[in-house]
Each structure stands twice: as C-alpha cells, then as structure tokens.
Amino acid sequence: MSSTDLAGSQTENSDGITRVPLPVYVLAFTILAFTTSEFMVAGLMNDLSRDLPATIPSVGYLIAIYALSMVLVAPPASIYLTRFRPKSALIAISIVFIIGELIAAAAPSYTVIVIGRILTGAAAGTAYGVTLSIAAQAVPEKIRGRAIGIVMGGNTIGTVIGLPLASFLGNAFGWRLAFGFVAVLAAIALVASFMLVPAVDAGPRPRIVAQLSELRNGSLWLAYATSGLLIGAVFSLFSYFSPILTDRAGFDQGWVPIILAAYGVACVIGITVVSRVADNFPLTVASVGAVVIFLSGLLFIFGDTNSLLVLFGVAALGFAGVSLNPAFAVRVMKLGGTSFVVNTVHTSIICFGIFLGASLGGVIIDVSGSIQSVYYLSLVFAGIGILSLLPKLVTARVELTK
C-alpha cells in the first residue's frame, strides 16, 4: 500500500498546511469503540465481581486476557491480512469484535465472558496496527504525528466519554448493557468504515521473510521495550482504580465514573499536547512522561488515603500515560517504517505491558492481600522504562537543540 493511495483525500490550504483527511477520523472512531471495551472493566470491576461471581483479581484478569489476546493473535494476523485491502481487513476485524462483545454481554458465567474478551482483544490488537498504518500513509511525514494523534485520540475519547458512559450504564442498569453499548459503537464504526474508508489497493503481498526482516533492528526493539514498560506501569495502577478509589481513597462507587471521566479529560489534554510535538521530540516526550509516571507511583504509595492527592495522581497518569502513544508510535515508525507488521508488533508489545501490569497486579494482590502492592509494581515498570531511555539521552538532547 503506497502513501499516494490515500493521499488523494488530503487537502492543502493557501498557507501550505496539509489537512488530515476524513478517513483518519473514521479510524479514530473505530479505536474509540475498541478502547471503551478494553478499559471499561476497570469501572465495572465491583459489579462484575459481585454478579459473575468472581474475585477482584479475577475481574482484573479480564483486562489482562484482552491484552494477552492482542499480543498473541495480532502479529500473525497482521501478516495474514497483508494479502487483503486495508478496508476489507478493517471490516472483517470489526465484525469479529462485535461478535465478541455480544458474547460478553450475554455471558452466563466467567468462562463465557473470557471467550468474549479473547475475541474482542484479538480483533482490537489487529485493528490498532491496521488503522495506524493507514493513518500514517494517509498524510505527509511532516504531520504523521498529528494523524497518529487523531487516531490514538479515539483511544483518549473512548476513555473520556466511552469509558465513563459505559461505567455509568453498567452501574445504573447492569454491566451487560455496558457491553451491548460498546457493540453498538463498533457497529456504527463498521458502517462508517464501509462508507468512508477508501478501498485502496494493498499492492503485492510481501513474502513473510521480507516482512519479518523489518524487525531485525535493535534500536526498534529498544523503542518497543520503552513503550511496553511505561504502559505497563500505567496499567498496574489503572486496572485497579475502582478499588483504589473506593477502598483506599474513600470515594463512593458513584464517583468512580466521574473520576474516570476526569482521567479521560487529562488524557485528552495530554494527547493533544503530545501529538503536536511528537514529530520533532518523540524521545524527549517519552523521557518526560516516564518521569511523571514514576512520580505518580510514589504519590500513590505515600498519599493513597488522601482523596486530593489520589485525584492528582489519577490526573497525572492521564496526562502522561496512554497519551504518550503518539510519541511512541512516531519513534517506532522513524526506526522501522509504517508497515502493518511493524505497527502491529508495537501494539502487541504495548498490550503485553498492559497484560503484565494487570495480571501481575492481580497476582501480587492475591499474594499480599493488599491493593497497595500494585503501586510498587508500577514503580518497577517505570524505573526500568527510564533505564531503557538512558542510551538515547544524547539523541533527546539533539532533539531539543534543533
């Protein structure tokens, strides 16, 4: 798939500023739906634990299962999907996602909801790689970070609007309605993709060996590692926001959707800032974000019973958490290119970080009997993430002197 296939939908004003084409926004809406499904378990954790029934760590594993499915299925699926047009691949992925969401909505037991999470996770992991590749090739390189920011903004809007709305619906009318709501969002995204995403030619299918050769780059894997570690640090905490807010900070359950909405607002602000500077300063943004995430973990350790400090920590994680993804993606594309494979492996590494953060969090809560143990897990991930950036500090300084 060449960059000119989609570039026809770009426009340019008299000042020479290229505008992002409409299909990029459709891709963002697709990510919005998928993101709402991925994260909404955090806001429904207490209800799911009571109704399934299941322990809090077991419900936390539903986030981990979603992420692990993204990790294991997305890379081979992305290689297979290179034989199809991007639009056809996106439509097929969306159908699988909707089926999985409906299975989860109707699940009579924990086992069945796990099956639904596996299907939705597998579809979402592949969709991230496909949508980011389409977006990256839809625009000139000079505004690639902006286009990626718009697509990943679907992630953020899903957090600021979809997540609290799904949590509200789940808390008010039952968690099954929340899953049904996400299925409707995904169906709307499917129709929009069918109507508006151009059926561009995917071009000749590259050989598997050629696709895998793109990954023979040590610097690329270091960038992958940074992304996974820092996102893992965020999700060590985010996956357990609901019990942290209610059991430690003393908030009523009814405040959880509102606080999650505030978290989403912080994400919107963060991703808006990051997407504007990611093209020129990807390493600098990642370094600053890593420090903020580390300091947030310390804040929870020393102030999780102080409601104001907890709110500040939640906002900090929103501003410098998943909002770092455009900078991560630009860094990866500068090193490895814009192919489905490079972007999907990146997504899988990020999802592996989510899986480790959520699943190890559940394990150490079980072992320690304390929700506070996840704070230390977050510090470990963030600390190693900072170490992974140290070899690139010289490059970061060069960015700032340009």
GROMACS .gro file of C-alpha atoms in nm:
model
  402
    1MET     CA    1   0.000   0.000   0.000
    2SER     CA    2   0.161   0.325  -0.110
    3SER     CA    3   0.127   0.659   0.060
    4THR     CA    4  -0.028   0.803  -0.256
    5ASP     CA    5  -0.322   0.563  -0.242
    6LEU     CA    6  -0.478   0.755   0.043
    7ALA     CA    7  -0.320   1.092  -0.007
    8GLY     CA    8  -0.580   1.185  -0.267
    9SER     CA    9  -0.819   1.271   0.012
   10GLN     CA   10  -0.579   1.527   0.157
   11THR     CA   11  -0.632   1.896   0.102
   12GLU     CA   12  -0.395   2.184   0.136
   13ASN     CA   13  -0.482   2.544   0.214
   14SER     CA   14  -0.317   2.858   0.085
   15ASP     CA   15  -0.061   2.854   0.364
   16GLY     CA   16   0.058   2.509   0.262
   17ILE     CA   17  -0.074   2.342   0.580
   18THR     CA   18  -0.188   1.991   0.499
   19ARG     CA   19  -0.517   1.885   0.650
   20VAL     CA   20  -0.579   1.538   0.782
   21PRO     CA   21  -0.829   1.352   0.558
   22LEU     CA   22  -1.171   1.233   0.679
   23PRO     CA   23  -1.088   0.858   0.680
   24VAL     CA   24  -0.839   0.921   0.962
   25TYR     CA   25  -1.127   1.039   1.181
   26VAL     CA   26  -1.326   0.728   1.093
   27LEU     CA   27  -1.029   0.521   1.209
   28ALA     CA   28  -1.025   0.722   1.531
   29PHE     CA   29  -1.391   0.638   1.594
   30THR     CA   30  -1.315   0.269   1.545
   31ILE     CA   31  -1.040   0.290   1.806
   32LEU     CA   32  -1.282   0.476   2.035
   33ALA     CA   33  -1.517   0.177   2.037
   34PHE     CA   34  -1.238  -0.075   2.089
   35THR     CA   35  -1.080   0.132   2.366
   36THR     CA   36  -1.407   0.158   2.554
   37SER     CA   37  -1.429  -0.221   2.563
   38GLU     CA   38  -1.069  -0.267   2.667
   39PHE     CA   39  -1.077  -0.032   2.964
   40MET     CA   40  -1.438  -0.034   3.087
   41VAL     CA   41  -1.382  -0.341   3.306
   42ALA     CA   42  -1.189  -0.111   3.542
   43GLY     CA   43  -1.506   0.091   3.603
   44LEU     CA   44  -1.730  -0.218   3.631
   45MET     CA   45  -1.496  -0.421   3.847
   46ASN     CA   46  -1.708  -0.420   4.162
   47ASP     CA   47  -2.031  -0.506   3.974
   48LEU     CA   48  -1.870  -0.785   3.773
   49SER     CA   49  -1.710  -0.927   4.086
   50ARG     CA   50  -2.050  -0.940   4.260
   51ASP     CA   51  -2.262  -1.073   3.972
   52LEU     CA   52  -2.044  -1.333   3.798
   53PRO     CA   53  -1.935  -1.402   4.081
   54ALA     CA   54  -1.558  -1.356   4.076
   55THR     CA   55  -1.284  -1.209   4.291
   56ILE     CA   56  -1.149  -0.861   4.222
   57PRO     CA   57  -0.818  -1.004   4.090
   58SER     CA   58  -1.014  -1.240   3.861
   59VAL     CA   59  -1.204  -0.947   3.715
   60GLY     CA   60  -0.873  -0.765   3.673
   61TYR     CA   61  -0.758  -1.062   3.468
   62LEU     CA   62  -1.032  -0.977   3.214
   63ILE     CA   63  -0.823  -0.672   3.122
   64ALA     CA   64  -0.512  -0.890   3.110
   65ILE     CA   65  -0.687  -1.154   2.896
   66TYR     CA   66  -0.797  -0.886   2.649
   67ALA     CA   67  -0.441  -0.756   2.628
   68LEU     CA   68  -0.285  -1.104   2.602
   69SER     CA   69  -0.518  -1.190   2.317
   70MET     CA   70  -0.395  -0.877   2.141
   71VAL     CA   71  -0.036  -0.986   2.200
   72LEU     CA   72  -0.067  -1.343   2.076
   73VAL     CA   73  -0.307  -1.306   1.783
   74ALA     CA   74  -0.234  -0.963   1.634
   75PRO     CA   75   0.118  -1.019   1.486
   76PRO     CA   76   0.037  -1.337   1.287
   77ALA     CA   77  -0.300  -1.190   1.189
   78SER     CA   78  -0.133  -0.875   1.059
   79ILE     CA   79   0.097  -1.082   0.837
   80TYR     CA   80  -0.201  -1.273   0.701
   81LEU     CA   81  -0.406  -0.957   0.643
   82THR     CA   82  -0.142  -0.802   0.417
   83ARG     CA   83  -0.297  -1.003   0.131
   84PHE     CA   84  -0.624  -0.809   0.165
   85ARG     CA   85  -0.717  -0.450   0.104
   86PRO     CA   86  -0.695  -0.247   0.426
   87LYS     CA   87  -1.067  -0.166   0.411
   88SER     CA   88  -1.162  -0.535   0.383
   89ALA     CA   89  -0.931  -0.621   0.672
   90LEU     CA   90  -1.080  -0.347   0.889
   91ILE     CA   91  -1.437  -0.459   0.819
   92ALA     CA   92  -1.358  -0.823   0.900
   93ILE     CA   93  -1.184  -0.720   1.221
   94SER     CA   94  -1.483  -0.507   1.324
   95ILE     CA   95  -1.727  -0.795   1.269
   96VAL     CA   96  -1.520  -1.025   1.491
   97PHE     CA   97  -1.507  -0.756   1.757
   98ILE     CA   98  -1.886  -0.707   1.757
   99ILE     CA   99  -1.944  -1.083   1.789
  100GLY     CA  100  -1.707  -1.100   2.085
  101GLU     CA  101  -1.873  -0.804   2.256
  102LEU     CA  102  -2.218  -0.959   2.219
  103ILE     CA  103  -2.091  -1.287   2.363
  104ALA     CA  104  -1.958  -1.099   2.666
  105ALA     CA  105  -2.288  -0.911   2.706
  106ALA     CA  106  -2.484  -1.237   2.716
  107ALA     CA  107  -2.227  -1.435   2.918
  108PRO     CA  108  -2.389  -1.656   3.186
  109SER     CA  109  -2.053  -1.722   3.356
  110TYR     CA  110  -1.697  -1.603   3.397
  111THR     CA  111  -1.575  -1.862   3.146
  112VAL     CA  112  -1.802  -1.733   2.868
  113ILE     CA  113  -1.711  -1.370   2.928
  114VAL     CA  114  -1.346  -1.476   2.895
  115ILE     CA  115  -1.425  -1.614   2.547
  116GLY     CA  116  -1.581  -1.282   2.451
  117ARG     CA  117  -1.276  -1.094   2.580
  118ILE     CA  118  -1.043  -1.316   2.378
  119LEU     CA  119  -1.231  -1.241   2.055
  120THR     CA  120  -1.255  -0.868   2.117
  121GLY     CA  121  -0.892  -0.847   2.223
  122ALA     CA  122  -0.773  -1.034   1.914
  123ALA     CA  123  -0.975  -0.804   1.688
  124ALA     CA  124  -0.862  -0.488   1.866
  125GLY     CA  125  -0.493  -0.577   1.855
  126THR     CA  126  -0.505  -0.629   1.481
  127ALA     CA  127  -0.715  -0.315   1.429
  128TYR     CA  128  -0.459  -0.091   1.600
  129GLY     CA  129  -0.187  -0.199   1.358
  130VAL     CA  130  -0.412  -0.163   1.052
  131THR     CA  131  -0.554   0.176   1.150
  132LEU     CA  132  -0.218   0.325   1.243
  133SER     CA  133  -0.062   0.207   0.916
  134ILE     CA  134  -0.347   0.354   0.712
  135ALA     CA  135  -0.328   0.683   0.903
  136ALA     CA  136   0.049   0.707   0.872
  137GLN     CA  137   0.033   0.662   0.496
  138ALA     CA  138  -0.264   0.893   0.452
  139VAL     CA  139  -0.061   1.204   0.525
  140PRO     CA  140   0.286   1.351   0.458
  141GLU     CA  141   0.555   1.254   0.706
  142LYS     CA  142   0.571   1.608   0.848
  143ILE     CA  143   0.223   1.571   1.001
  144ARG     CA  144   0.234   1.198   1.065
  145GLY     CA  145   0.239   1.254   1.441
  146ARG     CA  146  -0.077   1.464   1.411
  147ALA     CA  147  -0.259   1.192   1.214
  148ILE     CA  148  -0.146   0.926   1.460
  149GLY     CA  149  -0.253   1.155   1.742
  150ILE     CA  150  -0.602   1.178   1.592
  151VAL     CA  151  -0.633   0.801   1.563
  152MET     CA  152  -0.497   0.749   1.913
  153GLY     CA  153  -0.725   1.033   2.016
  154GLY     CA  154  -1.001   0.779   1.961
  155ASN     CA  155  -0.834   0.592   2.245
  156THR     CA  156  -0.847   0.904   2.457
  157ILE     CA  157  -1.205   0.999   2.370
  158GLY     CA  158  -1.304   0.641   2.440
  159THR     CA  159  -1.156   0.696   2.784
  160VAL     CA  160  -1.310   1.039   2.847
  161ILE     CA  161  -1.656   0.965   2.704
  162GLY     CA  162  -1.700   0.597   2.624
  163LEU     CA  163  -1.546   0.458   2.941
  164PRO     CA  164  -1.738   0.668   3.196
  165LEU     CA  165  -2.060   0.636   2.992
  166ALA     CA  166  -2.022   0.257   2.979
  167SER     CA  167  -1.941   0.259   3.351
  168PHE     CA  168  -2.250   0.472   3.422
  169LEU     CA  169  -2.473   0.243   3.216
  170GLY     CA  170  -2.323  -0.063   3.382
  171ASN     CA  171  -2.361   0.075   3.733
  172ALA     CA  172  -2.715   0.203   3.668
  173PHE     CA  173  -2.863  -0.073   3.452
  174GLY     CA  174  -2.623  -0.366   3.479
  175TRP     CA  175  -2.286  -0.442   3.325
  176ARG     CA  176  -2.444  -0.637   3.036
  177LEU     CA  177  -2.587  -0.316   2.894
  178ALA     CA  178  -2.238  -0.165   2.900
  179PHE     CA  179  -2.107  -0.443   2.676
  180GLY     CA  180  -2.409  -0.405   2.447
  181PHE     CA  181  -2.343  -0.032   2.425
  182VAL     CA  182  -1.989  -0.096   2.302
  183ALA     CA  183  -2.121  -0.341   2.041
  184VAL     CA  184  -2.343  -0.061   1.908
  185LEU     CA  185  -2.047   0.179   1.894
  186ALA     CA  186  -1.847  -0.080   1.699
  187ALA     CA  187  -2.138  -0.133   1.459
  188ILE     CA  188  -2.154   0.240   1.389
  189ALA     CA  189  -1.778   0.239   1.326
  190LEU     CA  190  -1.820  -0.057   1.091
  191VAL     CA  191  -2.081   0.125   0.882
  192ALA     CA  192  -1.867   0.440   0.873
  193SER     CA  193  -1.563   0.240   0.761
  194PHE     CA  194  -1.765   0.070   0.489
  195MET     CA  195  -1.889   0.403   0.357
  196LEU     CA  196  -1.589   0.632   0.402
  197VAL     CA  197  -1.261   0.441   0.417
  198PRO     CA  198  -1.135   0.409   0.057
  199ALA     CA  199  -1.090   0.062  -0.090
  200VAL     CA  200  -0.727   0.120  -0.184
  201ASP     CA  201  -0.512  -0.149  -0.338
  202ALA     CA  202  -0.293  -0.324  -0.085
  203GLY     CA  203  -0.035  -0.392  -0.357
  204PRO     CA  204   0.162  -0.715  -0.399
  205ARG     CA  205   0.177  -0.927  -0.086
  206PRO     CA  206   0.530  -0.921   0.058
  207ARG     CA  207   0.691  -1.250   0.149
  208ILE     CA  208   0.681  -1.345   0.517
  209VAL     CA  209   1.061  -1.339   0.538
  210ALA     CA  210   1.065  -0.985   0.398
  211GLN     CA  211   0.804  -0.872   0.649
  212LEU     CA  212   0.993  -1.024   0.941
  213SER     CA  213   1.321  -0.871   0.824
  214GLU     CA  214   1.178  -0.531   0.912
  215LEU     CA  215   1.205  -0.636   1.275
  216ARG     CA  216   1.583  -0.701   1.265
  217ASN     CA  217   1.665  -0.372   1.428
  218GLY     CA  218   1.798  -0.347   1.781
  219SER     CA  219   1.701   0.019   1.820
  220LEU     CA  220   1.347  -0.068   1.714
  221TRP     CA  221   1.320  -0.330   1.988
  222LEU     CA  222   1.456  -0.086   2.245
  223ALA     CA  223   1.178   0.154   2.143
  224TYR     CA  224   0.927  -0.131   2.170
  225ALA     CA  225   1.055  -0.209   2.521
  226THR     CA  226   1.018   0.150   2.639
  227SER     CA  227   0.658   0.162   2.517
  228GLY     CA  228   0.565  -0.167   2.684
  229LEU     CA  229   0.730  -0.087   3.015
  230LEU     CA  230   0.579   0.258   3.058
  231ILE     CA  231   0.230   0.146   2.958
  232GLY     CA  232   0.271  -0.150   3.195
  233ALA     CA  233   0.348   0.096   3.474
  234VAL     CA  234   0.031   0.289   3.399
  235PHE     CA  235  -0.192  -0.019   3.389
  236SER     CA  236  -0.052  -0.162   3.708
  237LEU     CA  237  -0.244   0.125   3.866
  238PHE     CA  238  -0.525   0.194   3.619
  239SER     CA  239  -0.652  -0.165   3.620
  240TYR     CA  240  -0.732  -0.130   3.989
  241PHE     CA  241  -0.854   0.230   4.000
  242SER     CA  242  -1.202   0.126   4.113
  243PRO     CA  243  -1.098  -0.049   4.439
  244ILE     CA  244  -0.819   0.206   4.495
  245LEU     CA  245  -1.070   0.490   4.475
  246THR     CA  246  -1.332   0.323   4.692
  247ASP     CA  247  -1.127   0.116   4.939
  248ARG     CA  248  -0.823   0.338   4.987
  249ALA     CA  249  -0.923   0.695   4.895
  250GLY     CA  250  -1.274   0.664   5.043
  251PHE     CA  251  -1.481   0.762   4.736
  252ASP     CA  252  -1.834   0.627   4.693
  253GLN     CA  253  -1.882   0.391   4.397
  254GLY     CA  254  -2.096   0.654   4.226
  255TRP     CA  255  -1.792   0.880   4.198
  256VAL     CA  256  -1.590   0.624   4.003
  257PRO     CA  257  -1.737   0.705   3.655
  258ILE     CA  258  -1.694   1.077   3.725
  259ILE     CA  259  -1.330   1.034   3.825
  260LEU     CA  260  -1.270   0.815   3.522
  261ALA     CA  261  -1.415   1.094   3.309
  262ALA     CA  262  -1.172   1.337   3.471
  263TYR     CA  263  -0.892   1.091   3.395
  264GLY     CA  264  -1.009   1.095   3.034
  265VAL     CA  265  -1.003   1.474   3.023
  266ALA     CA  266  -0.641   1.462   3.138
  267CYS     CA  267  -0.577   1.210   2.858
  268VAL     CA  268  -0.733   1.445   2.603
  269ILE     CA  269  -0.510   1.731   2.718
  270GLY     CA  270  -0.206   1.505   2.719
  271ILE     CA  271  -0.260   1.353   2.377
  272THR     CA  272  -0.335   1.696   2.228
  273VAL     CA  273   0.000   1.824   2.354
  274VAL     CA  274   0.191   1.508   2.265
  275SER     CA  275   0.053   1.477   1.912
  276ARG     CA  276   0.166   1.834   1.839
  277VAL     CA  277   0.525   1.780   1.949
  278ALA     CA  278   0.573   1.408   1.879
  279ASP     CA  279   0.702   1.457   1.523
  280ASN     CA  280   1.003   1.658   1.640
  281PHE     CA  281   1.056   1.544   2.000
  282PRO     CA  282   0.949   1.178   2.041
  283LEU     CA  283   1.234   1.083   2.275
  284THR     CA  284   1.201   1.397   2.484
  285VAL     CA  285   0.829   1.341   2.531
  286ALA     CA  286   0.883   0.976   2.625
  287SER     CA  287   1.151   1.073   2.880
  288VAL     CA  288   0.940   1.339   3.050
  289GLY     CA  289   0.640   1.104   3.052
  290ALA     CA  290   0.845   0.826   3.212
  291VAL     CA  291   0.945   1.054   3.500
  292VAL     CA  292   0.584   1.167   3.553
  293ILE     CA  293   0.463   0.806   3.566
  294PHE     CA  294   0.734   0.715   3.817
  295LEU     CA  295   0.648   1.011   4.040
  296SER     CA  296   0.278   0.918   4.021
  297GLY     CA  297   0.358   0.577   4.163
  298LEU     CA  298   0.538   0.742   4.454
  299LEU     CA  299   0.241   0.968   4.513
  300PHE     CA  300   0.007   0.670   4.546
  301ILE     CA  301   0.245   0.498   4.786
  302PHE     CA  302   0.258   0.793   5.024
  303GLY     CA  303  -0.084   0.951   4.970
  304ASP     CA  304  -0.347   0.697   4.864
  305THR     CA  305  -0.569   0.776   5.163
  306ASN     CA  306  -0.573   1.146   5.075
  307SER     CA  307  -0.853   1.197   4.822
  308LEU     CA  308  -0.699   1.514   4.674
  309LEU     CA  309  -0.358   1.352   4.623
  310VAL     CA  310  -0.521   1.049   4.463
  311LEU     CA  311  -0.711   1.273   4.222
  312PHE     CA  312  -0.385   1.449   4.137
  313GLY     CA  313  -0.220   1.112   4.074
  314VAL     CA  314  -0.507   1.000   3.852
  315ALA     CA  315  -0.480   1.323   3.651
  316ALA     CA  316  -0.101   1.286   3.617
  317LEU     CA  317  -0.137   0.931   3.485
  318GLY     CA  318  -0.399   1.054   3.239
  319PHE     CA  319  -0.178   1.337   3.116
  320ALA     CA  320   0.139   1.128   3.083
  321GLY     CA  321   0.010   0.772   3.039
  322VAL     CA  322  -0.160   0.639   2.726
  323SER     CA  323  -0.130   0.993   2.586
  324LEU     CA  324   0.236   0.911   2.519
  325ASN     CA  325   0.135   0.665   2.245
  326PRO     CA  326   0.172   0.911   1.952
  327ALA     CA  327   0.531   0.981   2.058
  328PHE     CA  328   0.596   0.608   2.095
  329ALA     CA  329   0.446   0.543   1.750
  330VAL     CA  330   0.643   0.820   1.577
  331ARG     CA  331   0.965   0.691   1.732
  332VAL     CA  332   0.890   0.337   1.612
  333MET     CA  333   0.798   0.450   1.259
  334LYS     CA  334   1.116   0.655   1.230
  335LEU     CA  335   1.311   0.340   1.310
  336GLY     CA  336   1.109   0.067   1.137
  337GLY     CA  337   0.873   0.221   0.884
  338THR     CA  338   0.494   0.224   0.854
  339SER     CA  339   0.408  -0.138   0.767
  340PHE     CA  340   0.126  -0.339   0.927
  341VAL     CA  341   0.384  -0.569   1.085
  342VAL     CA  342   0.599  -0.301   1.249
  343ASN     CA  343   0.294  -0.121   1.389
  344THR     CA  344   0.111  -0.435   1.498
  345VAL     CA  345   0.415  -0.573   1.680
  346HIS     CA  346   0.444  -0.236   1.852
  347THR     CA  347   0.079  -0.256   1.952
  348SER     CA  348   0.133  -0.611   2.077
  349ILE     CA  349   0.428  -0.503   2.291
  350ILE     CA  350   0.219  -0.224   2.441
  351CYS     CA  351  -0.061  -0.471   2.506
  352PHE     CA  352   0.187  -0.710   2.663
  353GLY     CA  353   0.274  -0.427   2.900
  354ILE     CA  354  -0.097  -0.388   2.977
  355PHE     CA  355  -0.122  -0.764   3.031
  356LEU     CA  356   0.174  -0.771   3.268
  357GLY     CA  357   0.054  -0.467   3.461
  358ALA     CA  358  -0.300  -0.601   3.507
  359SER     CA  359  -0.216  -0.970   3.560
  360LEU     CA  360   0.087  -0.927   3.785
  361GLY     CA  361  -0.115  -0.673   3.978
  362GLY     CA  362  -0.381  -0.935   4.039
  363VAL     CA  363  -0.123  -1.194   4.142
  364ILE     CA  364   0.052  -0.972   4.393
  365ILE     CA  365  -0.282  -0.855   4.536
  366ASP     CA  366  -0.373  -1.221   4.589
  367VAL     CA  367  -0.037  -1.298   4.748
  368SER     CA  368  -0.006  -0.985   4.961
  369GLY     CA  369  -0.374  -0.931   5.037
  370SER     CA  370  -0.326  -0.559   4.978
  371ILE     CA  371  -0.430  -0.339   4.687
  372GLN     CA  372  -0.133  -0.115   4.769
  373SER     CA  373   0.111  -0.372   4.631
  374VAL     CA  374   0.035  -0.259   4.275
  375TYR     CA  375   0.197   0.078   4.349
  376TYR     CA  376   0.537  -0.088   4.384
  377LEU     CA  377   0.481  -0.289   4.067
  378SER     CA  378   0.416   0.034   3.881
  379LEU     CA  379   0.740   0.182   4.015
  380VAL     CA  380   0.939  -0.118   3.893
  381PHE     CA  381   0.798  -0.092   3.541
  382ALA     CA  382   0.850   0.285   3.525
  383GLY     CA  383   1.202   0.259   3.665
  384ILE     CA  384   1.309   0.003   3.405
  385GLY     CA  385   1.139   0.214   3.139
  386ILE     CA  386   1.352   0.510   3.241
  387LEU     CA  387   1.664   0.291   3.220
  388SER     CA  388   1.566   0.185   2.866
  389LEU     CA  389   1.572   0.551   2.765
  390LEU     CA  390   1.915   0.629   2.909
  391PRO     CA  391   2.108   0.509   2.599
  392LYS     CA  392   1.908   0.760   2.392
  393LEU     CA  393   1.953   1.068   2.610
  394VAL     CA  394   2.207   1.213   2.368
  395THR     CA  395   1.950   1.184   2.088
  396ALA     CA  396   1.692   1.354   2.311
  397ARG     CA  397   1.933   1.644   2.371
  398VAL     CA  398   1.984   1.674   1.995
  399GLU     CA  399   1.604   1.697   1.954
  400LEU     CA  400   1.592   1.993   2.191
  401THR     CA  401   1.871   2.180   2.014
  402LYS     CA  402   1.720   2.159   1.666
   0.00000   0.00000   0.00000
